XYZ file of C-alpha atoms in Angstrom:
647
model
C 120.117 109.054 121.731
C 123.078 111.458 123.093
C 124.689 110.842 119.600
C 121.277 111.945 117.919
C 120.802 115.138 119.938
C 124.297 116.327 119.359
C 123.992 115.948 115.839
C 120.608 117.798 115.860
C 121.638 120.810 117.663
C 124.836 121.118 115.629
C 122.439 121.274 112.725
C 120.123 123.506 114.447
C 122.910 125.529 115.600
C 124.683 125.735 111.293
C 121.355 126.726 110.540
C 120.486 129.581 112.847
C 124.341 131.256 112.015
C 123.977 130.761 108.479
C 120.571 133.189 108.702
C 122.094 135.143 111.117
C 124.941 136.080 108.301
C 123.179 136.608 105.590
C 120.602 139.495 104.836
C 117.029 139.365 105.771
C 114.256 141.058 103.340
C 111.643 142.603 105.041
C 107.832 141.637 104.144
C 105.225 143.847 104.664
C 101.789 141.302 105.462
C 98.894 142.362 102.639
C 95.240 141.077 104.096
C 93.724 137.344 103.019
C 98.130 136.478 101.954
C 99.453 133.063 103.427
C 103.007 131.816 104.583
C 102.593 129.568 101.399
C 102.125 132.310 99.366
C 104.803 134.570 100.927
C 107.485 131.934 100.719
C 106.392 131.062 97.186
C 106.926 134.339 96.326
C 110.807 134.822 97.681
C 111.887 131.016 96.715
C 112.092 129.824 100.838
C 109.873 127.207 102.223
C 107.146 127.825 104.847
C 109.411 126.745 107.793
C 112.088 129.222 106.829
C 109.969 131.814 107.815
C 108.295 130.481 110.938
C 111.770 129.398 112.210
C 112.282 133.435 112.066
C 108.731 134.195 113.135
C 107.665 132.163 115.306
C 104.493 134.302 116.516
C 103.349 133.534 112.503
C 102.357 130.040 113.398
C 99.665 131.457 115.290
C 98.180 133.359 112.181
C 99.479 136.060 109.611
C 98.158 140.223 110.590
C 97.810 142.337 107.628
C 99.976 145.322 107.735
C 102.567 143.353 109.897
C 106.276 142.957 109.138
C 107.849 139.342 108.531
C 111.472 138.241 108.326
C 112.307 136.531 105.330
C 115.797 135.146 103.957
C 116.875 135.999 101.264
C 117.103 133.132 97.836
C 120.743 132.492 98.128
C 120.829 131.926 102.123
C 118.101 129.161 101.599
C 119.641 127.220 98.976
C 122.507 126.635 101.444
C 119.878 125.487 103.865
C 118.315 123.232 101.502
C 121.213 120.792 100.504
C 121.258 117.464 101.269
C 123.644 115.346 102.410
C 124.565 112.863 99.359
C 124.595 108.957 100.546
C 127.000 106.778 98.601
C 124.550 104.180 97.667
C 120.689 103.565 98.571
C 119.902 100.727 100.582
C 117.188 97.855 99.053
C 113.887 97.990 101.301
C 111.035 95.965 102.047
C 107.228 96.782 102.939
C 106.632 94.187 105.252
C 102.557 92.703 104.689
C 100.146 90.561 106.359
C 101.437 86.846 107.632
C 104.660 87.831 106.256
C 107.728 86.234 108.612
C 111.412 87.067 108.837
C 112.025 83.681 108.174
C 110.051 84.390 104.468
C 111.797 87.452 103.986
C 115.059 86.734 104.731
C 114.588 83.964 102.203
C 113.605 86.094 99.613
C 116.497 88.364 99.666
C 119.243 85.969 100.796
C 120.108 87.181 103.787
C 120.913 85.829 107.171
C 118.889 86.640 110.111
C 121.751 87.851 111.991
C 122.538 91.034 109.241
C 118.777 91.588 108.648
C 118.142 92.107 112.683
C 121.558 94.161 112.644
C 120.375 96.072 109.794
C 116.950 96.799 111.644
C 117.595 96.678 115.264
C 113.965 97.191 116.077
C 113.112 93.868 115.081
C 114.374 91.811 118.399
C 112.360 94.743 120.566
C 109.325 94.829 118.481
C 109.528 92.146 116.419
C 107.831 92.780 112.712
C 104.527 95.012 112.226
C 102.061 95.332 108.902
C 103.513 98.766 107.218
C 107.135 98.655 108.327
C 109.597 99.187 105.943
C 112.930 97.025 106.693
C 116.382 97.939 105.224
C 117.725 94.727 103.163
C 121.795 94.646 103.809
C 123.815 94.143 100.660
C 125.221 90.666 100.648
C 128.416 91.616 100.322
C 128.818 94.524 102.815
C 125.606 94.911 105.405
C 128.469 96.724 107.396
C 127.933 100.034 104.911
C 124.508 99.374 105.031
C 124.345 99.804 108.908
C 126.644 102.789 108.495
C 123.775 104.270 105.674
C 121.096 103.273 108.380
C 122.702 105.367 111.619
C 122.759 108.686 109.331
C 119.950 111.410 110.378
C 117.362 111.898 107.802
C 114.904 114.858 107.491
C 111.876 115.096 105.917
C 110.234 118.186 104.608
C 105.964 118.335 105.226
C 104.232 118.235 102.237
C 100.641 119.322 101.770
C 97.991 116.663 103.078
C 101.088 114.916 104.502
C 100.440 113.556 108.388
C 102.041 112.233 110.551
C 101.409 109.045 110.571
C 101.682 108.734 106.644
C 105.368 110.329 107.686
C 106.041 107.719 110.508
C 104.775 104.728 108.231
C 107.027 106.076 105.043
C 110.187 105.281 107.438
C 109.713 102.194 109.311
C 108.889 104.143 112.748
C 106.159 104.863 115.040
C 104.136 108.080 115.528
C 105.625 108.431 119.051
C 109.103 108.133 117.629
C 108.475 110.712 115.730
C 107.131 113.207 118.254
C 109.854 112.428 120.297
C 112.591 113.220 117.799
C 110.533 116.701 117.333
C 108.304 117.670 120.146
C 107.690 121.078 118.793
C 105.681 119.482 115.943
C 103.235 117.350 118.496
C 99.912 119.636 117.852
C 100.589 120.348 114.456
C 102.506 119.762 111.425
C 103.395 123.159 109.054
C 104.129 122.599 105.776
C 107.561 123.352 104.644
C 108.459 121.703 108.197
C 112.048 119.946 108.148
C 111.533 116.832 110.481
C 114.310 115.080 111.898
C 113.769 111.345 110.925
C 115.089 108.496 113.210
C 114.670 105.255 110.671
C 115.677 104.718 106.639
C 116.101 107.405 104.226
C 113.271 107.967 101.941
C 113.608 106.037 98.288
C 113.557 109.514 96.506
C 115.728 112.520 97.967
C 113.890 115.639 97.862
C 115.266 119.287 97.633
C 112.604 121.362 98.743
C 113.355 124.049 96.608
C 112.386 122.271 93.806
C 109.547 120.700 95.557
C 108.100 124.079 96.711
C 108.796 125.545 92.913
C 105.961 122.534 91.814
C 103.619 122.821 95.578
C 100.483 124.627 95.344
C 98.846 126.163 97.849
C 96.623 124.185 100.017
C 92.949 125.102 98.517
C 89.598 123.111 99.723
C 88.834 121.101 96.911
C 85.600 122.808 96.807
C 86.461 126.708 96.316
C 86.526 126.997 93.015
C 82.934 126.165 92.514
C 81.473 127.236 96.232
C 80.189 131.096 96.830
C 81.225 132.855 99.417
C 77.430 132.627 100.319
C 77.532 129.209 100.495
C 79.725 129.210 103.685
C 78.167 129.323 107.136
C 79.047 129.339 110.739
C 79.125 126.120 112.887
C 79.797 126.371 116.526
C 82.048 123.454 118.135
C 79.860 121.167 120.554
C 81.246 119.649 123.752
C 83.796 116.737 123.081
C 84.486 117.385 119.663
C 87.700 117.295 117.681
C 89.464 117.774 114.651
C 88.741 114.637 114.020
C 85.381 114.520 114.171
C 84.658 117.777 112.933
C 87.058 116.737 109.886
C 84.612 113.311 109.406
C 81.700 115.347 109.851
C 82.454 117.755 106.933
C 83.872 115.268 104.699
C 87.023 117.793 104.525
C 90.384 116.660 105.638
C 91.683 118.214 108.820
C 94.419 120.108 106.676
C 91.219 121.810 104.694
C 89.457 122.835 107.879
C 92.695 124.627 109.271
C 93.119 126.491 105.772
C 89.603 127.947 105.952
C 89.607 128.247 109.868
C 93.294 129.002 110.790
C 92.484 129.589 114.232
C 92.591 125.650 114.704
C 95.867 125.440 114.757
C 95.821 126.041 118.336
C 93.445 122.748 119.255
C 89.705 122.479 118.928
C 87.411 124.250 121.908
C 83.859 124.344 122.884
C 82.344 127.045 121.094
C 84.669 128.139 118.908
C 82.821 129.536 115.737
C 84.089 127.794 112.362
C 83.678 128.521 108.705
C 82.338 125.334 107.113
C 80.638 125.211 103.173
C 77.069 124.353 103.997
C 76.694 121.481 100.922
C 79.346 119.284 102.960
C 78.157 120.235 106.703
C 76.482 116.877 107.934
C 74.411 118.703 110.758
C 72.872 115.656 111.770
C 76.134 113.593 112.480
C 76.371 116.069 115.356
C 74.761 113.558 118.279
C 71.241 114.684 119.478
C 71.004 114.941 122.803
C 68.238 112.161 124.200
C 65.234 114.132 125.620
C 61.918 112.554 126.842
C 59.014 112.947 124.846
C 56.077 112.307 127.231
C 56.245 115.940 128.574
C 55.485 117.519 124.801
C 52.557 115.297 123.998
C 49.862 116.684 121.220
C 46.430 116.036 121.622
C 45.255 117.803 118.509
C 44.990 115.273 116.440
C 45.138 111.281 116.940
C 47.594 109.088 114.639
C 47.892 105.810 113.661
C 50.269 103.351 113.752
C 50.530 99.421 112.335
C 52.585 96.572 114.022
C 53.254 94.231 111.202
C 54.210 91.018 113.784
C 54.828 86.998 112.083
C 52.856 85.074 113.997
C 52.250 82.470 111.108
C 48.817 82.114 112.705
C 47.827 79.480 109.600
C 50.692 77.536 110.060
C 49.893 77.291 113.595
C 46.214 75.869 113.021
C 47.308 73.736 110.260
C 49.732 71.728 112.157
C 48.353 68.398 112.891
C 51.786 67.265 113.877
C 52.718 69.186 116.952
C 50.130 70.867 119.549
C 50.811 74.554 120.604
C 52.897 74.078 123.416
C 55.045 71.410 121.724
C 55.559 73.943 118.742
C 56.539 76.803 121.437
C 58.734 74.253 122.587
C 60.466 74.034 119.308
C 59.869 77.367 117.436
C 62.280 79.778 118.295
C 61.248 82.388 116.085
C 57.468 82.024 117.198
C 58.890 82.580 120.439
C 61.102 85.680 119.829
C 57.525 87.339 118.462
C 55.529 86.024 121.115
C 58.017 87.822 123.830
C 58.153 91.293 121.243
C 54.801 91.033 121.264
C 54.215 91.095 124.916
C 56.468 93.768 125.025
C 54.839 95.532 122.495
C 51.437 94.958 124.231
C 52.919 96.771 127.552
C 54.000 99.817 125.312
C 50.277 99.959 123.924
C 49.109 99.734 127.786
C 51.645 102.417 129.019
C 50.208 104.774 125.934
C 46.798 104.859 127.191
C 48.022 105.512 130.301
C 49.601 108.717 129.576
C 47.295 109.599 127.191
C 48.747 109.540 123.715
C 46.536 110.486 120.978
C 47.609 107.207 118.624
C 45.106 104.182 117.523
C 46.828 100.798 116.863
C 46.544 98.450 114.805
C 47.949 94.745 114.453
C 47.960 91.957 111.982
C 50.001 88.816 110.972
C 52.341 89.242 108.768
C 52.501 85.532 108.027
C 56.095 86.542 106.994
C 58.779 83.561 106.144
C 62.622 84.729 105.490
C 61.440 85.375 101.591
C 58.073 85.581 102.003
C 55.166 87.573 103.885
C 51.481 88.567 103.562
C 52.541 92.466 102.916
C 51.243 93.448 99.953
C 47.916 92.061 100.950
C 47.646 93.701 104.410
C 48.885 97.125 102.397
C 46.397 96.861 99.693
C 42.947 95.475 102.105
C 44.069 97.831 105.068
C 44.971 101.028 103.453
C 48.015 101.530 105.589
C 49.421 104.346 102.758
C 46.898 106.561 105.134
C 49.099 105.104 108.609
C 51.199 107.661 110.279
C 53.711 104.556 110.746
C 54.399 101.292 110.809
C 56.504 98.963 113.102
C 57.458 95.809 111.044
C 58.231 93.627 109.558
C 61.011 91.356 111.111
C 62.978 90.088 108.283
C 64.732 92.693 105.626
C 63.501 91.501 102.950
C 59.879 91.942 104.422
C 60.596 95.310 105.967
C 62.292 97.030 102.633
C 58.958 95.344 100.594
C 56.906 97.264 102.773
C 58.865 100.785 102.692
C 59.079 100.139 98.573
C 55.235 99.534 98.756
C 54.375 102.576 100.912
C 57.067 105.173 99.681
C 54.861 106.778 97.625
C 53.207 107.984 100.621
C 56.011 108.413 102.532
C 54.945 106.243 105.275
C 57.912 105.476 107.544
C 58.624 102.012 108.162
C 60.398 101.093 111.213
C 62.361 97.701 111.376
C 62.290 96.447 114.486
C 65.258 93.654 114.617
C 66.795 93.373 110.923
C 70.409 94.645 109.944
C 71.100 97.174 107.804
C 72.516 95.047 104.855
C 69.526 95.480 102.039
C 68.298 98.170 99.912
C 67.570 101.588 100.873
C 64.633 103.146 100.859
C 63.975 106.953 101.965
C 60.910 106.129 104.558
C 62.829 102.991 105.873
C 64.196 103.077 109.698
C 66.829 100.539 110.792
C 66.411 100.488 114.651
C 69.467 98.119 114.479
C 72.943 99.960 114.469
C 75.522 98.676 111.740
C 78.702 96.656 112.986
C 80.812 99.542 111.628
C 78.656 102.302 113.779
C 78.755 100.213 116.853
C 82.331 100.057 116.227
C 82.909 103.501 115.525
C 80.581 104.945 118.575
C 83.588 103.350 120.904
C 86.595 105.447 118.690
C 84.661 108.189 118.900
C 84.346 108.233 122.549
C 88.222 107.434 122.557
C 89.183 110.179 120.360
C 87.021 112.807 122.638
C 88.654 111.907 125.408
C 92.444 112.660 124.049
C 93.749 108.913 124.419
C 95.993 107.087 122.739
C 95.002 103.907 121.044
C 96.906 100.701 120.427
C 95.220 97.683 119.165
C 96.002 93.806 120.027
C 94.378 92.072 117.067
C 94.858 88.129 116.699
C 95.665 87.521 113.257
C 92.494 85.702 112.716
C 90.006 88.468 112.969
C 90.943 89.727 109.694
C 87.531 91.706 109.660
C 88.557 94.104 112.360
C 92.516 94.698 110.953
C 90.496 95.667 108.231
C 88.445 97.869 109.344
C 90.990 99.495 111.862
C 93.279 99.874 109.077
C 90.600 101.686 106.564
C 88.655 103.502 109.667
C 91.194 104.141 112.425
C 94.451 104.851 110.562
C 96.254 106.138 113.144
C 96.032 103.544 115.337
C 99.108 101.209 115.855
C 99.036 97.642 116.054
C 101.394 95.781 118.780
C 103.630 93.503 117.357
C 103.727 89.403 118.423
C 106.819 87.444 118.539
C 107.719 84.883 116.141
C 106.044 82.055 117.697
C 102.891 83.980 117.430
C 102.308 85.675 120.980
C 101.639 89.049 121.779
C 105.094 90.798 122.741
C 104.405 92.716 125.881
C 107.635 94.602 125.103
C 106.087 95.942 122.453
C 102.674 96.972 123.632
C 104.704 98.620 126.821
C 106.724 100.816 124.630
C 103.482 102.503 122.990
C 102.260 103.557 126.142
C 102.142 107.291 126.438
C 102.256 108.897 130.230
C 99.919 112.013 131.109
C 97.110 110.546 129.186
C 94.318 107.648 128.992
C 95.853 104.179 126.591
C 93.664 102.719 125.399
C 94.457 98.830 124.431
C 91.828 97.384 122.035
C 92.039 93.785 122.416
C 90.215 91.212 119.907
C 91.195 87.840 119.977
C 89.589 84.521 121.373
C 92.976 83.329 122.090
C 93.296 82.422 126.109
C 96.863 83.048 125.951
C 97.199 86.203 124.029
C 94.071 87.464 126.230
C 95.845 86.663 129.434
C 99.741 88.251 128.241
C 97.606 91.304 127.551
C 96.007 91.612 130.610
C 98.943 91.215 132.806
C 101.069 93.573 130.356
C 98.604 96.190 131.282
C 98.285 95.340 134.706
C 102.103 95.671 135.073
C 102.070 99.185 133.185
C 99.151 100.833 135.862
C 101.558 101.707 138.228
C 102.976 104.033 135.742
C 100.370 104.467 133.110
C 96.942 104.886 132.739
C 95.629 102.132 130.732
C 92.291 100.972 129.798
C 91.039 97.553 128.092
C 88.442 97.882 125.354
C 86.500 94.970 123.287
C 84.827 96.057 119.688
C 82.686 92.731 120.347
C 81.409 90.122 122.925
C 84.176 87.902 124.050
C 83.500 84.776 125.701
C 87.024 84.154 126.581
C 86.610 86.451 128.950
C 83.927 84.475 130.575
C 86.156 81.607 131.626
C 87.602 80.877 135.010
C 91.117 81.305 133.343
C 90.619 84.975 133.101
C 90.511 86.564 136.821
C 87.617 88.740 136.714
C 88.981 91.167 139.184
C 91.590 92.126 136.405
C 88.783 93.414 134.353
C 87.554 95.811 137.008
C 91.105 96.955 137.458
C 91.369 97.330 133.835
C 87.908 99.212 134.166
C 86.891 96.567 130.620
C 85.171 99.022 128.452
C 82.838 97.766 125.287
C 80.345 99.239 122.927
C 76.143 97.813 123.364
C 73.510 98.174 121.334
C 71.758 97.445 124.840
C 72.033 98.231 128.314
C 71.379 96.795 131.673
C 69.011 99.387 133.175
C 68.940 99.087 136.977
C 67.408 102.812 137.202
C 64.300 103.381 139.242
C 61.852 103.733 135.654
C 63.320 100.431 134.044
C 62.468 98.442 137.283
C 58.947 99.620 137.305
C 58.900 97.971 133.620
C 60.568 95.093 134.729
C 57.904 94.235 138.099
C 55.396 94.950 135.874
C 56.305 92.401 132.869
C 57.197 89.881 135.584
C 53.750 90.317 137.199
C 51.442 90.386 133.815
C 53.840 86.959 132.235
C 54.873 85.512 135.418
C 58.479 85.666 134.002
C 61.373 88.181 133.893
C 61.235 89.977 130.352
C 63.909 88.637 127.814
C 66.113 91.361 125.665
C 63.431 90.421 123.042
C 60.413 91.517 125.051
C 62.268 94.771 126.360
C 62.690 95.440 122.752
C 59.484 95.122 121.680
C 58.352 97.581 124.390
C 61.358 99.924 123.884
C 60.796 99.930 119.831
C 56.892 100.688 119.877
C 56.733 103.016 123.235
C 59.537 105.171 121.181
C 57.671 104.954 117.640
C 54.405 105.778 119.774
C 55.927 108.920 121.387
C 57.615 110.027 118.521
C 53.793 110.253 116.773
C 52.296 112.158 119.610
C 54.275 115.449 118.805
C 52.972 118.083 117.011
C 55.662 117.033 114.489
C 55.673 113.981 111.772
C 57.687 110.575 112.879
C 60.735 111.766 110.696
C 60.440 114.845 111.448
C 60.842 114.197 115.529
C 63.480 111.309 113.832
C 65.897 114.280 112.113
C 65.519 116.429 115.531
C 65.839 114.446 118.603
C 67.331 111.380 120.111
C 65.616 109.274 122.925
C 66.596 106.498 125.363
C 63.952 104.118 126.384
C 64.604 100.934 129.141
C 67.391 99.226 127.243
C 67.744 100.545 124.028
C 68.880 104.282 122.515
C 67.130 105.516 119.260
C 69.184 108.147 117.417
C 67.857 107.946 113.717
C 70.692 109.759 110.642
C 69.563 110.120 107.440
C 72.288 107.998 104.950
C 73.799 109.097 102.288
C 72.161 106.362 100.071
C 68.402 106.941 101.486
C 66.909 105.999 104.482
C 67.604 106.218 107.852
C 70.243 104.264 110.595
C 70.091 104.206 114.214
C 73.401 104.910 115.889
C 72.312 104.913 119.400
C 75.044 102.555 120.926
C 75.926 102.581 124.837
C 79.459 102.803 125.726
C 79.850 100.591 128.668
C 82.322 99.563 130.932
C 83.179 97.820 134.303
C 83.492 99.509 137.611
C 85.899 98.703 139.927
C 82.660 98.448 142.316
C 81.623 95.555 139.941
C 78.927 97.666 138.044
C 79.046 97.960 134.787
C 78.100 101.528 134.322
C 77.851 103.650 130.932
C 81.173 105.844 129.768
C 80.729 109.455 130.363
């Protein structure tokens, strides 16, 4: 490390005298220029000038004065040092081992390891790119290895495409350049602790070729077509750059002022055809204080109770078929949850007539078209049903001509779209993402413990959550704790997302993070149930400590209003209400609140979000028609032993 620093500073150092010596040309700032432009124009690079002007990385004021070198003093800054020979590298992939590698290239393990000394701490990770030693001298290719490398920031370029490119980790490289942590300038030269990259780059000639970063979309948007969007509470660059569909680099082109970090109510340019508005979360508000008497609704429960099939089994009586029918008796308990919605409605007044009949629905069949066609529901104001997909996307297809909205109740969104269809059912991927998200507000930094198995989430992590960093596992398969330790980062919240069903990997996990707390602030996070976690092998008081934090499409509700629900079902079915039942109330009281506004169901839908006993309902249009729900709780485990919901 001393080594390293030395040999940074004396190349700091050559490079400050070298501009000191030569002659500086003075630049007088015309309005709507850029430091791309201006160092275009005199044959420097970006970071040339900021290293000069600092104050420019801040933002560029017309009529002000830069500092720029002059063309011959930065071609002496630009040359690179020459390496004799280019060492032979390898992208290391999935269930690759060193054992296969080394094989492939002929080499012992002893030079490979000596030739990547990161391998015995961290052992190998997906992405890493390992130096091969030549088999007749690894000695020069060690020698090739130790040599500082820099990197110059290209357009679009972040930094962890940088970090992957050389075989290290993001934190590596914020350590070996901690004025670059916030933001990364184009033109900047990074100092690079790993392999030099396969093709040598002289930025002059890179710079001759680089255009300026434009938005993709200002050639063909207006001026007129921009307009103002005011940062809400907990939002980042990030999220603002998902929201938009621009990268982050675009946003900080058109609103340079970003640069500086992302705050509450900071007023941004973005082009109105990409703004998302309603990806911004709506806050949950409760609709029985804005009910509309001025005209009454109506609404439809399409509910399979296979009524026929009921009466023409001579085989088994009713009970015995309750006995046996589980899907009968996941209606039955919607039902009577539905039923206590209905009752609750009349209480309070709401203006909405409804209606219920048997869907007589199978998994690719129903009565639908019949109840649409003898009932006239095209004239409902909605309709809550059916169960299966199948059924549910028949019935939007049959009443989208009227634009009747059609709420599923308990089907995934896997099926066709339609525009009036309503999934009430987040996706895997938003449940998944709702827990990032919350991450990502909150500044952490997230590392991921994935067993190999669970190929699905690697997947998505690696297509949805690129910057998060995967701890390595030893050769004989287990998590290295060495590993996950060194990715820790002090003065902020880790977060350690941990998938696996393995009792071993779970446990080497826990205590690695247990360990860390007395110098760290760690958290444990799940993406999914995990029953592991349920055995006696697992001490449950670790979990507290580790305050377990998990994404739910439900919630517990122990608040004073849930409770009155709860008495009540247990008084009126002499039995506590299943997560079936409390759906079946949650799903109809919200569709029949949402009806007594003085607005339509979509409408209320595009506007507001609402949170009824166990389940949230925040309805976004999709891109390919209809409508998802991604109202997921983030929950997590008090050290009091109560799980609570994440702030």
């Amino acid at each position: 490390m001393k080594y390293f620093f030395a040999i940074y500073m004396t190349a700091f150092l050559f490079t400050t005298t070298v501009f000191s010596q030569g002659k500086m040309i003075t630049h007088k700032i015309e309005k709507g220029e850029t430091i791309n432009q201006i160092a275009q124009k005199y044959k420097v690079t970006p970071f040339d000038i900021y290293q000069l002007n600092p104050d420019a990385q801040r933002g560029l004021t017309p009529n002000g004065t830069l500092l720029v070198p002059n063309k011959s003093t930065a071609k002496i800054l630009i040359q690179q040092p020459k390496a004799s020979t280019q060492p032979q590298t390898h992208e290391v992939v999935a269930k690759e081992t060193l054992y296969g590698i080394e094989k492939k290239y002929g080499v012992s393990d002893q030079d490979l390891k000596k030739a990547n000394p990161s391998i015995e701490k961290d052992g190998l990770q997906i992405g890493q790119i390992l130096v091969i030693p030549s088999k007749n001298n690894s000695k020069a290719t060690t020698a090739i290895q130790e040599k500082v490398v820099y990197h110059d920031v290209l357009a679009k370029e972040t930094k962890y495409s940088i970090a992957k490119q050389y075989g290290i980790t993001i934190e590596e490289l914020e350590k070996r350049n901690p004025e670059i942590v916030a933001n990364l300038p184009i033109g900047y030269r990074l100092v690079i602790k790993g392999n030099a990259p396969k093709v040598v780059k002289v930025i002059e000639k890179v710079e001759a070729q680089k255009e300026v970063l434009k938005p993709s979309f200002s050639k063909k948007t207006a001026a007129t077509d921009y307009v103002m969007y005011e940062v809400k509470p907990k939002e980042t660059l990030y999220s603002l750059s998902k929201m938009t569909g621009l990268s982050q680099e675009e946003l900080i082109v058109i609103n340079p002022e970003l640069k500086n970090g992302v705050e509450t109510g900071m007023k941004l340019m973005v082009p109105s055809k990409v703004l998302v508005s309603n990806d911004v979360r709506k806050e949950s508000v409760t609709l029985s204080k804005k009910i509309n008497n001025a005209s009454r609704k109506r609404m439809v429960l399409l509910l399979p109770f296979n009524i026929s099939k009921i009466e023409g089994d001579t085989v088994n009586s009713t009970i015995e078929r309750l006995k046996k029918d589980k899907f009968l008796n996941m209606t039955l308990d919607f039902y009577s949850g539905a039923l206590m919605a209905i009752d609750s409605a009349k209480v309070l007044g709401l203006p909405v007539d409804v209606e219920i009949y048997d869907s007589q629905e199978t998994k690719n069949s129903s009565n639908v078209a019949a109840i649409v066609r003898d009932n006239k529901l095209e004239l409902a104001d909605a309709v809550v049903g059916p169960f299966y997909q199948s059924n549910a996307e028949t019935t939007a297809q049959l009443l989208s001509a009227a634009n009747v909205p059609v709420i599923s109740p308990l089907s995934k969104d896997i099926g066709n779209p339609y525009a009036n269809l309503f999934q009430t059912i987040p996706t895997v991927e938003v449940v998944r993402n709702t827990v990032f998200d919350y991450m990502r507000a909150n500044k952490g930094n997230i590392i991921a413990v994935v067993d190999r198995k669970k190929e699905s989430v690697i997947k998505y992590i690696q297509q949805y959550q690129k910057d998060v960093r995967f701890v390595a596992f030893k050769e004989n398969g287990s998590v290295s704790a060495e590993s996950l330790k060194s990715m820790l980062v002090k003065d902020k919240m880790n977060y350690v997302v941990m998938e696996t069903g393995n009792t071993g990997m779970v446990k080497a996990t826990i205590a690695a993070m247990v360990s860390a707390m007395a110098m760290y602030q760690v958290q444990l996070v799940i993406l999914e149930p995990n029953e592991t976690l349920d055995t006696d092998e697992i001490n449950f008081s670790n979990l507290t400590k580790l305050k377990l934090m998990y994404p739910s499409v439900t919630r517990d509700n122990q608040s004073p209003e849930a409770l009155v629900f709860k008495n009540k079902y247990r008084k009126l079915n002499n039995i506590s209400s299943s997560d079936f039942a409390t759906r079946g109330f949650d799903v109809t009281f919200d569709t029949l609140l949402r009806l007594s506004q003085d607005k339509s169901f979509e409408e209320t839908a595009n506007a507001i979000g609402t949170v009824q006993v166990d389940n949230k309902f925040e309805y976004y249009k999709k891109e390919d028609g209809g409508y998802t729900n991604k109202g997921v709780f983030v929950l997590y485990y008090d050290t009091d032993l109560i799980i609570k919901e994440a702030k």
